[in-house]
């Protein structure tokens, strides 16, 4: 594998014979980026339709015999792009050979270092984006970078978790390239508002504020044709932690609600954790006068419907003076309460694909009760139903100990005096947790958690089994914050038992 730096565009590298192991290509690209930042370069003509604060990596390929109009990426080793005339040669003609693009700026926390985002491509198609932080840069290059920022403020938002380049988005929009447009469209609210919103601090519109309607039309149109998974991931990503603004943000809210209703994509919300669902629902219905949508609410799973109802009962009052009031459905009223509240019935979950049900005696009365749990990757809700007088009555709503990015529910099994909730890390390795629940003093208590993990993958590997005392009430709203985790590695030999790896 050989990197050939263009003699015309110093921030362009052509990679000859890239390794078939893509991880080695990525590692080599990262090394080349660090080398580039530490080396002084002559400032020349920039590549067309690109950000000057960028480094570009393409595979050396295409036709290399010099045919006019199709010379291959090698043409740009010693030739400038030709954007006009009878034929043209521009780097954008060879996107199928694109390997990576790195966009950078000085770090917000330390302007002497460089931070940015690198987008990787396989066979020209976007593969993933990673954040890169605190890269050392040559003083001369840093001065040049800062001079550019003074003359022309950067449109790059390096503090955003998914910032790539607003220029790339503009280019994809102009070319009506739906796949690239989706790849470069913002993936979180902070980036979205920095491109399409209004800056309340300086009273100025963002770069694409005036064109937000056209861009959002194209975003939702593209999402119906191109990769639905990526489109919906970005839709939900923008909705998380969002809040109402006029124009662009408001357009997005309306488009998002309309899409979910028309395509019946309520699982986008039903499959979220309670925390994320609360954030997304708040954004979707936030505004000067939030209006409750009974049809939308009726399509949500019971836990997510409750979140939406609670938002309208109290949540919007923090930011909005006059949200439309909501009255509880008479069928959900608890006549023993002074105010209405939603209660659950076992029938709400029977046959529902994102939950599973176990028959376990949960209160030691000799009768099988019901435990309802959100399935793996479907949230952390857990509902206990106690059988009384032949009917299953709601006990408590709690959690199944699934974590975003961490352990996920595996199963719930009976044991003497209670039940056990098993979770495990789903992406390889051994990391299991067994949460033991007992019914004590008319309350369900997490008495202890047994953690299991493997020390290594070597020949002498062992399994640590760590029994950690908890004594936490399942109805405690702060149970996750109080949950004691696995002992630190240096403590395990002293506090845990050891098993052999079979």
Coordinates of C-alpha atoms in Angstrom, one line a residue:
X1 CA 0.0 0.0 0.0
X2 CA 1.5 3.3 -1.1
X3 CA 0.3 6.9 -0.5
X4 CA 1.0 9.3 -3.3
X5 CA 0.6 13.0 -2.5
X6 CA -0.7 15.2 -5.3
X7 CA 1.9 17.7 -6.6
X8 CA -0.9 20.1 -7.3
X9 CA -3.2 19.7 -4.3
X10 CA -1.2 19.0 -1.2
X11 CA -4.3 17.9 0.8
X12 CA -5.0 15.1 -1.7
X13 CA -3.6 11.6 -1.4
X14 CA -4.0 8.8 -3.9
X15 CA -3.6 5.3 -2.4
X16 CA -2.0 2.7 -4.6
X17 CA -2.9 -0.9 -3.9
X18 CA -4.9 -0.4 -0.6
X19 CA -4.7 -3.3 1.8
X20 CA -7.6 -5.7 1.6
X21 CA -7.9 -5.5 5.4
X22 CA -9.8 -2.2 5.6
X23 CA -8.7 -1.7 9.3
X24 CA -5.1 -1.4 8.1
X25 CA -6.2 1.2 5.5
X26 CA -7.9 3.2 8.2
X27 CA -4.8 3.1 10.5
X28 CA -2.5 4.1 7.6
X29 CA -4.8 7.1 6.8
X30 CA -4.8 8.3 10.4
X31 CA -1.0 8.2 10.4
X32 CA -0.9 10.1 7.1
X33 CA -3.2 12.8 8.6
X34 CA -0.9 13.3 11.6
X35 CA 2.1 13.5 9.3
X36 CA 0.3 16.0 7.0
X37 CA -0.6 18.3 10.0
X38 CA 3.0 18.3 11.2
X39 CA 4.4 19.1 7.8
X40 CA 4.6 22.6 6.1
X41 CA 2.8 22.8 2.8
X42 CA 2.6 25.4 0.1
X43 CA -0.9 26.9 -0.2
X44 CA -2.2 26.3 -3.7
X45 CA -5.4 26.2 -5.6
X46 CA -8.1 24.3 -3.6
X47 CA -10.0 21.4 -5.0
X48 CA -13.4 22.3 -6.4
X49 CA -16.5 21.9 -4.1
X50 CA -14.4 21.0 -1.1
X51 CA -13.5 22.6 2.3
X52 CA -10.0 24.0 2.4
X53 CA -9.6 22.6 6.0
X54 CA -9.8 19.0 4.7
X55 CA -7.6 16.1 3.7
X56 CA -8.8 13.7 1.0
X57 CA -7.9 10.1 0.3
X58 CA -8.8 8.3 -3.0
X59 CA -7.8 5.0 -4.4
X60 CA -5.5 5.3 -7.4
X61 CA -7.8 4.0 -10.1
X62 CA -9.9 4.6 -13.1
X63 CA -8.6 4.8 -16.6
X64 CA -4.9 5.7 -16.4
X65 CA -3.9 5.9 -20.1
X66 CA -4.8 9.5 -20.3
X67 CA -8.0 9.4 -22.3
X68 CA -9.6 12.8 -22.3
X69 CA -12.5 13.1 -19.9
X70 CA -11.8 9.8 -18.1
X71 CA -8.2 9.8 -17.0
X72 CA -8.7 8.3 -13.6
X73 CA -7.7 9.6 -10.2
X74 CA -4.0 9.5 -11.1
X75 CA -4.7 12.5 -13.4
X76 CA -4.7 14.7 -10.3
X77 CA -1.2 13.7 -9.2
X78 CA 0.2 16.4 -11.5
X79 CA -2.8 18.1 -13.1
X80 CA -5.3 20.6 -11.9
X81 CA -9.0 19.9 -12.2
X82 CA -10.5 21.0 -15.5
X83 CA -14.1 22.1 -14.7
X84 CA -15.1 23.5 -18.1
X85 CA -14.8 23.1 -21.8
X86 CA -15.8 20.2 -24.1
X87 CA -14.7 17.7 -21.5
X88 CA -13.9 18.0 -17.8
X89 CA -11.8 16.3 -15.2
X90 CA -12.7 16.9 -11.6
X91 CA -12.2 14.7 -8.5
X92 CA -15.9 14.5 -7.9
X93 CA -16.2 12.3 -11.0
X94 CA -14.5 9.5 -9.1
X95 CA -16.5 9.1 -5.9
X96 CA -16.4 5.3 -6.3
X97 CA -12.7 5.5 -5.5
X98 CA -13.1 7.7 -2.4
X99 CA -11.6 6.2 0.8
X100 CA -11.8 9.0 3.4
X101 CA -12.3 12.7 4.0
X102 CA -11.0 14.5 7.1
X103 CA -12.4 17.9 8.0
X104 CA -10.7 19.8 10.8
X105 CA -10.5 23.0 12.8
X106 CA -8.8 24.2 15.9
X107 CA -10.2 22.5 19.0
X108 CA -12.7 24.6 21.0
X109 CA -10.9 23.7 24.3
X110 CA -7.4 24.2 23.1
X111 CA -6.9 26.3 19.9
X112 CA -3.3 25.0 19.6
X113 CA -4.5 21.6 18.7
X114 CA -6.7 20.2 15.9
X115 CA -10.0 18.4 16.1
X116 CA -12.3 17.2 13.4
X117 CA -14.4 14.4 11.8
X118 CA -13.3 11.7 9.4
X119 CA -15.7 10.0 7.1
X120 CA -14.7 6.6 5.7
X121 CA -16.0 5.1 2.5
X122 CA -16.0 1.6 1.0
X123 CA -16.3 1.4 -2.8
X124 CA -17.3 5.1 -2.7
X125 CA -20.2 4.6 -0.3
X126 CA -20.2 6.2 3.1
X127 CA -19.2 3.6 5.8
X128 CA -18.8 5.4 9.1
X129 CA -17.7 8.7 10.7
X130 CA -15.3 9.1 13.6
X131 CA -14.4 12.0 15.7
X132 CA -10.7 12.8 16.0
X133 CA -9.4 15.0 18.9
X134 CA -6.3 16.9 20.0
X135 CA -4.0 16.3 17.0
X136 CA -0.7 18.2 17.0
X137 CA -0.3 20.7 14.2
X138 CA 2.8 22.6 12.9
X139 CA 2.8 26.2 14.0
X140 CA 2.9 27.5 10.5
X141 CA -0.1 25.4 9.5
X142 CA -1.9 26.6 12.7
X143 CA -1.3 30.2 11.7
X144 CA -2.6 29.6 8.2
X145 CA -5.7 27.9 9.7
X146 CA -6.4 30.8 12.0
X147 CA -5.8 33.3 9.2
X148 CA -8.5 31.6 7.2
X149 CA -10.9 31.7 10.1
X150 CA -10.4 35.5 10.4
X151 CA -10.9 36.1 6.7
X152 CA -13.7 33.6 6.3
X153 CA -15.3 32.0 9.4
X154 CA -15.4 28.2 9.1
X155 CA -18.7 26.6 8.6
X156 CA -17.4 23.5 10.3
X157 CA -18.8 22.8 13.8
X158 CA -16.2 20.5 15.3
X159 CA -18.0 20.4 18.7
X160 CA -20.8 18.4 17.0
X161 CA -20.7 14.7 17.2
X162 CA -21.4 14.1 13.5
X163 CA -20.1 17.2 11.7
X164 CA -18.7 16.5 8.3
X165 CA -18.9 19.5 6.0
X166 CA -21.7 21.9 5.1
X167 CA -20.0 22.4 1.8
X168 CA -20.4 18.7 1.0
X169 CA -24.1 18.9 1.8
X170 CA -24.5 21.9 -0.5
X171 CA -22.7 20.1 -3.2
X172 CA -24.9 16.9 -2.9
X173 CA -28.0 19.1 -2.8
X174 CA -26.9 21.0 -6.0
X175 CA -26.2 17.7 -7.8
X176 CA -29.4 16.1 -6.4
X177 CA -27.3 13.1 -5.2
X178 CA -29.7 11.6 -2.7
X179 CA -27.3 9.0 -1.2
X180 CA -24.6 11.6 -0.5
X181 CA -27.1 14.1 0.7
X182 CA -28.3 11.7 3.3
X183 CA -24.8 10.9 4.4
X184 CA -23.9 14.5 4.9
X185 CA -27.1 15.7 6.4
X186 CA -26.8 16.5 10.2
X187 CA -27.3 13.6 12.5
X188 CA -27.9 15.5 15.8
X189 CA -29.8 18.6 16.9
X190 CA -26.8 20.8 17.6
X191 CA -25.4 20.3 14.2
X192 CA -28.8 20.7 12.6
X193 CA -29.6 24.0 14.4
X194 CA -26.1 25.3 13.6
X195 CA -26.8 24.9 9.9
X196 CA -30.5 25.5 9.6
X197 CA -31.5 27.4 12.8
X198 CA -31.2 30.9 14.2
X199 CA -28.3 31.8 16.4
X200 CA -30.0 33.5 19.4
X201 CA -26.7 34.7 20.9
X202 CA -25.7 36.9 18.0
X203 CA -29.1 37.3 16.4
X204 CA -28.0 35.9 13.1
X205 CA -29.4 33.1 10.8
X206 CA -27.3 30.0 10.2
X207 CA -25.8 29.4 6.8
X208 CA -28.8 27.4 5.4
X209 CA -31.6 29.2 7.4
X210 CA -33.1 30.8 4.3
X211 CA -33.0 27.6 2.3
X212 CA -34.1 25.3 5.1
X213 CA -37.5 24.6 3.5
X214 CA -36.0 23.3 0.3
X215 CA -33.3 21.2 2.0
X216 CA -35.9 19.6 4.4
X217 CA -38.2 18.8 1.5
X218 CA -35.4 17.0 -0.2
X219 CA -34.3 15.3 3.1
X220 CA -37.7 13.8 3.7
X221 CA -38.1 13.0 0.0
X222 CA -34.7 11.3 -0.1
X223 CA -35.6 9.3 3.0
X224 CA -38.5 7.6 1.2
X225 CA -36.2 6.5 -1.6
X226 CA -32.8 5.9 -0.2
X227 CA -31.5 4.1 2.9
X228 CA -34.4 4.2 5.3
X229 CA -32.3 3.0 8.2
X230 CA -29.9 6.0 7.9
X231 CA -32.7 8.4 7.2
X232 CA -34.6 7.3 10.3
X233 CA -31.5 7.2 12.4
X234 CA -30.8 10.9 11.6
X235 CA -34.5 11.8 12.1
X236 CA -34.4 10.5 15.6
X237 CA -30.9 11.8 16.3
X238 CA -32.0 15.3 15.4
X239 CA -35.1 15.0 17.6
X240 CA -33.2 14.0 20.7
X241 CA -32.4 17.0 22.9
X242 CA -34.2 19.3 20.4
X243 CA -36.4 22.3 21.1
X244 CA -38.7 24.5 19.1
X245 CA -37.6 27.4 16.9
X246 CA -39.4 29.1 14.1
X247 CA -38.9 28.2 10.5
X248 CA -36.3 25.5 9.8
X249 CA -36.7 23.7 13.2
X250 CA -40.5 24.0 13.0
X251 CA -40.5 22.7 9.5
X252 CA -38.5 19.6 10.6
X253 CA -40.9 19.0 13.5
X254 CA -43.9 19.1 11.1
X255 CA -42.2 16.9 8.5
X256 CA -41.1 14.4 11.2
X257 CA -44.6 14.0 12.8
X258 CA -46.2 13.6 9.3
X259 CA -43.6 11.0 8.3
X260 CA -44.2 8.9 11.4
X261 CA -47.9 9.0 11.0
X262 CA -48.1 8.4 7.3
X263 CA -45.6 5.6 7.3
X264 CA -46.8 4.2 10.6
X265 CA -43.3 4.3 12.0
X266 CA -44.3 4.5 15.7
X267 CA -41.7 1.9 16.5
X268 CA -39.1 4.6 16.1
X269 CA -40.3 5.9 19.4
X270 CA -41.6 2.7 21.0
X271 CA -38.1 1.1 20.7
X272 CA -36.4 4.0 22.5
X273 CA -35.4 4.0 26.1
X274 CA -37.7 6.0 28.3
X275 CA -35.2 8.8 28.6
X276 CA -34.7 9.1 24.8
X277 CA -38.4 8.7 24.1
X278 CA -39.2 11.6 26.5
X279 CA -36.6 13.8 24.7
X280 CA -37.9 12.9 21.2
X281 CA -41.6 13.3 22.1
X282 CA -40.8 16.7 23.8
X283 CA -39.2 17.9 20.6
X284 CA -41.9 16.6 18.2
X285 CA -44.7 18.4 20.1
X286 CA -42.8 21.4 21.5
X287 CA -43.9 24.9 20.4
X288 CA -45.6 28.1 21.6
X289 CA -48.9 26.2 22.0
X290 CA -48.3 22.4 22.0
X291 CA -51.3 20.5 20.8
X292 CA -52.0 16.9 21.9
X293 CA -52.5 14.5 19.1
X294 CA -54.8 11.7 20.3
X295 CA -54.3 9.7 17.1
X296 CA -50.5 9.8 17.4
X297 CA -50.7 8.8 21.1
X298 CA -53.0 5.9 20.5
X299 CA -50.4 4.3 18.3
X300 CA -47.6 4.4 20.9
X301 CA -46.9 1.5 23.3
X302 CA -48.4 2.0 26.8
X303 CA -45.1 3.2 28.4
X304 CA -44.4 5.7 25.6
X305 CA -48.1 6.9 25.6
X306 CA -47.7 7.6 29.3
X307 CA -44.6 9.7 28.6
X308 CA -46.5 11.8 26.1
X309 CA -49.4 12.3 28.4
X310 CA -47.1 13.3 31.2
X311 CA -45.4 15.9 29.0
X312 CA -48.7 17.5 28.3
X313 CA -49.8 17.4 31.9
X314 CA -46.6 19.1 33.2
X315 CA -43.5 18.9 31.0
X316 CA -44.3 21.6 28.5
X317 CA -45.0 24.2 31.3
X318 CA -41.3 24.8 31.7
X319 CA -41.0 26.4 28.3
X320 CA -44.6 27.1 27.2
X321 CA -47.2 29.2 29.0
X322 CA -50.4 27.8 27.4
X323 CA -50.1 24.2 26.2
X324 CA -53.4 22.7 25.2
X325 CA -54.8 20.8 28.2
X326 CA -55.2 17.0 28.1
X327 CA -57.8 15.0 29.9
X328 CA -57.3 11.3 30.7
X329 CA -59.2 8.7 28.9
X330 CA -62.1 7.8 31.2
X331 CA -61.2 4.1 30.8
X332 CA -57.8 4.8 32.4
X333 CA -59.1 6.8 35.4
X334 CA -58.4 5.5 38.9
X335 CA -61.4 6.5 40.9
X336 CA -59.4 6.3 44.1
X337 CA -57.2 9.2 42.9
X338 CA -58.1 12.8 43.0
X339 CA -56.5 13.2 39.6
X340 CA -56.5 10.9 36.6
X341 CA -53.5 8.7 35.8
X342 CA -52.7 6.0 33.3
X343 CA -52.7 2.4 34.5
X344 CA -51.6 -0.7 32.7
X345 CA -53.5 -3.8 31.9
X346 CA -51.8 -7.1 31.0
X347 CA -53.7 -7.1 27.7
X348 CA -51.8 -4.0 26.7
X349 CA -48.7 -6.2 26.2
X350 CA -50.1 -9.6 25.1
X351 CA -49.1 -10.2 21.5
X352 CA -47.0 -7.0 21.4
X353 CA -43.8 -7.9 19.5
X354 CA -41.4 -5.7 21.5
X355 CA -42.2 -7.3 24.9
X356 CA -42.0 -10.8 26.5
X357 CA -44.0 -12.2 29.4
X358 CA -42.9 -14.7 32.1
X359 CA -45.1 -16.6 34.5
X360 CA -43.5 -16.4 37.9
X361 CA -44.7 -16.3 41.5
X362 CA -43.4 -12.8 42.4
X363 CA -45.0 -12.4 45.9
X364 CA -44.6 -15.8 47.4
X365 CA -48.3 -16.6 47.6
X366 CA -48.1 -19.9 45.6
X367 CA -49.8 -18.4 42.6
X368 CA -48.1 -17.7 39.2
X369 CA -48.1 -14.0 38.5
X370 CA -46.9 -12.2 35.3
X371 CA -43.7 -10.2 34.6
X372 CA -43.6 -8.1 31.4
X373 CA -40.3 -6.9 30.1
X374 CA -39.2 -4.9 27.1
X375 CA -37.3 -7.1 24.7
X376 CA -33.6 -6.7 23.9
X377 CA -32.8 -3.3 22.4
X378 CA -36.4 -2.2 23.0
X379 CA -36.0 -0.2 26.2
X380 CA -35.7 -0.9 29.9
X381 CA -39.3 -1.1 31.0
X382 CA -40.4 -3.9 33.4
X383 CA -44.0 -4.4 34.7
X384 CA -45.1 -6.7 37.5
X385 CA -48.7 -8.0 37.5
X386 CA -50.0 -9.8 40.6
X387 CA -52.8 -12.4 40.3
X388 CA -55.7 -11.6 42.7
X389 CA -59.2 -13.0 42.6
X390 CA -58.4 -14.6 39.2
X391 CA -57.3 -11.4 37.6
X392 CA -53.8 -9.9 36.9
X393 CA -53.6 -6.6 38.6
X394 CA -50.8 -4.0 38.1
X395 CA -48.1 -4.2 40.7
X396 CA -45.2 -1.8 39.9
X397 CA -43.4 -0.4 36.9
X398 CA -39.6 -0.6 37.2
X399 CA -36.6 -1.4 35.0
X400 CA -35.1 -4.5 33.5
X401 CA -31.5 -3.2 33.9
X402 CA -30.9 -2.9 30.1
X403 CA -28.5 0.0 29.3
X404 CA -27.9 2.1 26.2
X405 CA -24.6 0.9 24.8
X406 CA -24.2 -1.6 27.6
X407 CA -25.8 -4.9 28.9
X408 CA -29.2 -5.9 27.4
X409 CA -31.9 -8.1 28.9
X410 CA -31.4 -11.8 28.2
X411 CA -34.2 -13.5 30.3
X412 CA -36.1 -13.5 33.6
X413 CA -36.3 -16.8 35.5
X414 CA -37.8 -17.9 38.8
X415 CA -35.8 -18.8 41.8
X416 CA -36.8 -19.7 45.4
X417 CA -38.3 -16.6 47.0
X418 CA -38.3 -14.4 43.9
X419 CA -36.8 -14.1 40.4
X420 CA -33.6 -13.3 38.6
X421 CA -33.1 -10.8 35.8
X422 CA -30.2 -11.7 33.5
X423 CA -28.5 -9.2 31.3
X424 CA -25.4 -9.5 29.2
X425 CA -23.2 -7.4 26.9
X426 CA -24.3 -8.3 23.4
X427 CA -21.2 -7.5 21.3
X428 CA -18.7 -10.2 22.3
X429 CA -16.7 -11.1 25.4
X430 CA -18.2 -12.3 28.7
X431 CA -19.9 -9.6 30.8
X432 CA -23.1 -10.9 32.5
X433 CA -25.2 -9.6 35.4
X434 CA -27.7 -11.6 37.5
X435 CA -30.0 -9.3 39.4
X436 CA -31.8 -11.2 42.3
X437 CA -35.2 -9.9 43.3
X438 CA -37.0 -10.8 46.5
X439 CA -40.5 -9.8 47.8
X440 CA -39.8 -8.5 51.3
X441 CA -42.0 -6.4 53.6
X442 CA -44.6 -5.9 50.8
X443 CA -41.9 -4.5 48.4
X444 CA -39.8 -6.0 45.6
X445 CA -36.2 -5.6 46.5
X446 CA -33.0 -6.1 44.5
X447 CA -31.0 -7.9 47.2
X448 CA -27.8 -8.6 45.3
X449 CA -26.2 -8.7 41.8
X450 CA -23.8 -11.4 40.7
X451 CA -21.5 -10.2 38.0
X452 CA -19.4 -12.4 35.7
X453 CA -16.6 -11.4 33.5
X454 CA -13.6 -13.0 31.9
X455 CA -10.1 -11.7 32.7
X456 CA -8.7 -12.0 29.2
X457 CA -8.6 -14.2 26.1
X458 CA -5.2 -15.7 27.0
X459 CA -4.4 -19.3 28.0
X460 CA -4.5 -18.4 31.7
X461 CA -7.8 -16.5 31.5
X462 CA -10.2 -16.9 34.4
X463 CA -13.8 -15.9 35.1
X464 CA -14.4 -13.6 38.0
X465 CA -17.7 -14.1 39.8
X466 CA -18.5 -11.1 42.0
X467 CA -21.5 -11.1 44.3
X468 CA -22.4 -7.5 45.2
X469 CA -24.9 -6.5 47.9
X470 CA -27.6 -4.1 46.7
X471 CA -30.7 -4.0 48.9
X472 CA -32.5 -1.5 46.6
X473 CA -36.3 -1.0 46.3
X474 CA -37.3 -1.6 42.7
X475 CA -39.7 1.4 43.0
X476 CA -36.8 3.7 43.8
X477 CA -36.7 6.3 41.0
X478 CA -32.9 6.5 41.4
X479 CA -32.2 2.8 41.4
X480 CA -29.8 3.0 38.5
X481 CA -27.7 5.7 40.1
X482 CA -27.5 3.7 43.4
X483 CA -26.8 0.4 41.7
X484 CA -23.4 -0.9 42.7
X485 CA -21.4 -2.2 39.7
X486 CA -18.7 -4.8 39.3
X487 CA -15.7 -4.2 41.5
X488 CA -12.7 -2.5 39.8
X489 CA -10.1 -4.8 38.3
X490 CA -7.6 -4.4 41.1
X491 CA -10.3 -5.3 43.6
X492 CA -11.6 -8.5 41.9
X493 CA -9.0 -10.9 43.2
X494 CA -9.8 -9.9 46.8
X495 CA -13.6 -9.6 46.5
X496 CA -14.6 -12.1 43.9
X497 CA -14.4 -15.9 43.4
X498 CA -12.7 -17.4 40.4
X499 CA -13.9 -20.0 37.9
X500 CA -12.0 -21.8 35.1
X501 CA -12.8 -21.0 31.5
X502 CA -14.2 -24.1 29.9

